[in-house]
Coordinates of C-alpha atoms in Angstrom, one line a residue:
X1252 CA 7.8 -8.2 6.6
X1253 CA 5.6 -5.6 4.9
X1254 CA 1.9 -5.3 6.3
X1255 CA 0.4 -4.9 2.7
X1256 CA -2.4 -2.8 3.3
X1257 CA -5.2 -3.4 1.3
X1258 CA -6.8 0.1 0.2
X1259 CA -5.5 3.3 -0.8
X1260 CA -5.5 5.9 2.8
X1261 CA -6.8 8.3 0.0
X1262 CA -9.4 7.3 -2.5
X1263 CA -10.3 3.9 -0.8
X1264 CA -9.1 1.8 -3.9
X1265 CA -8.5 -1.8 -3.2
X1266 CA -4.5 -2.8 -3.5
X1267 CA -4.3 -6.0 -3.6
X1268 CA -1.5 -7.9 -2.3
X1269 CA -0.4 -10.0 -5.5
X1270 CA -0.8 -7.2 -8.1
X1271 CA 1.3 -4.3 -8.9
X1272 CA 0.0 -0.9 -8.2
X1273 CA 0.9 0.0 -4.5
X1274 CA 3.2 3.1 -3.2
X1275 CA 4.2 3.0 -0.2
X1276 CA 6.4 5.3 2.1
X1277 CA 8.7 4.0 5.3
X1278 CA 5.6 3.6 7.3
X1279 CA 4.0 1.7 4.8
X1280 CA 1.4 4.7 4.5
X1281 CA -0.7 3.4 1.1
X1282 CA -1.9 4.5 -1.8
X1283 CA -2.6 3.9 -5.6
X1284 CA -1.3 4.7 -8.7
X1285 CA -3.2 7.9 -9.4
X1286 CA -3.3 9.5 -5.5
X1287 CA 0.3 8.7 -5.6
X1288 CA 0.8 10.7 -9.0
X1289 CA -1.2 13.3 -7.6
X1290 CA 0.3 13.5 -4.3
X1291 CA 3.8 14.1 -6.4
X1292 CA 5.0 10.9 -5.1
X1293 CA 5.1 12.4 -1.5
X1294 CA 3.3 11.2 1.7
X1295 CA 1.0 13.4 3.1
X1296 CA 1.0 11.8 6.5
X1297 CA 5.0 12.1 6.9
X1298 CA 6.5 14.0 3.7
X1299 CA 8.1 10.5 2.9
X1300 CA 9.2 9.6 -0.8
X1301 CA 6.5 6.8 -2.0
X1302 CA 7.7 4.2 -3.7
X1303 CA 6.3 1.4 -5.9
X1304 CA 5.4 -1.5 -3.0
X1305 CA 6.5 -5.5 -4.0
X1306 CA 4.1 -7.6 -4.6
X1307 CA 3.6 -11.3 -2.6
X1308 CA 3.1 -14.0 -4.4
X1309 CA -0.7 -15.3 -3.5
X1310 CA 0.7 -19.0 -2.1
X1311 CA 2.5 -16.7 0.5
X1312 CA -0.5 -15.5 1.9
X1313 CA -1.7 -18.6 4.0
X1314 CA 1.4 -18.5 6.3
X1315 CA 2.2 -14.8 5.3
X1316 CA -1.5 -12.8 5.4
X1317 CA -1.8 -9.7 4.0
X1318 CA -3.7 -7.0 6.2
X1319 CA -7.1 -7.1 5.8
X1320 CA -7.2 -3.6 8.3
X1321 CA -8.2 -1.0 6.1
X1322 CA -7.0 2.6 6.2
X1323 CA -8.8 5.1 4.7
X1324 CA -8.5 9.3 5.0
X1325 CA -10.3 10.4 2.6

């Protein structure tokens, strides 16, 4: 099961679980939209491809939480 981070590593943005708007790579390294774009679609921390992340439907998040840990870069 995915962690879902809940901030971009690079600008700080908060990703929300339940919306659209996430990349992530194999590690589940996260960022939004626009660092993503600017980033060429490549993780910095790993050279990984980024790809769009899933969402999870909010009544999933009692029994499935999303990570409230944030991780931010900068």
């Amino acid at each position: 099961m995915l962690e879902m981070r809940p901030n971009c590593e690079k600008c700080g943005t908060d990703l929300p679980a339940e919306l659209p708007g996430a990349f992530i790579c194999s590690f589940e390294c996260t960022f939004c939209t626009q660092c993503a774009d600017a980033l060429d679609e490549r993780c910095p921390n790993c050279g990984g491809e980024l790809m769009d992340r899933p969402t999870r439907a909010q009544q999933h998040h009692a029994k499935h939480p999303p990570s409230t840990v944030r991780k931010f870069k900068g």
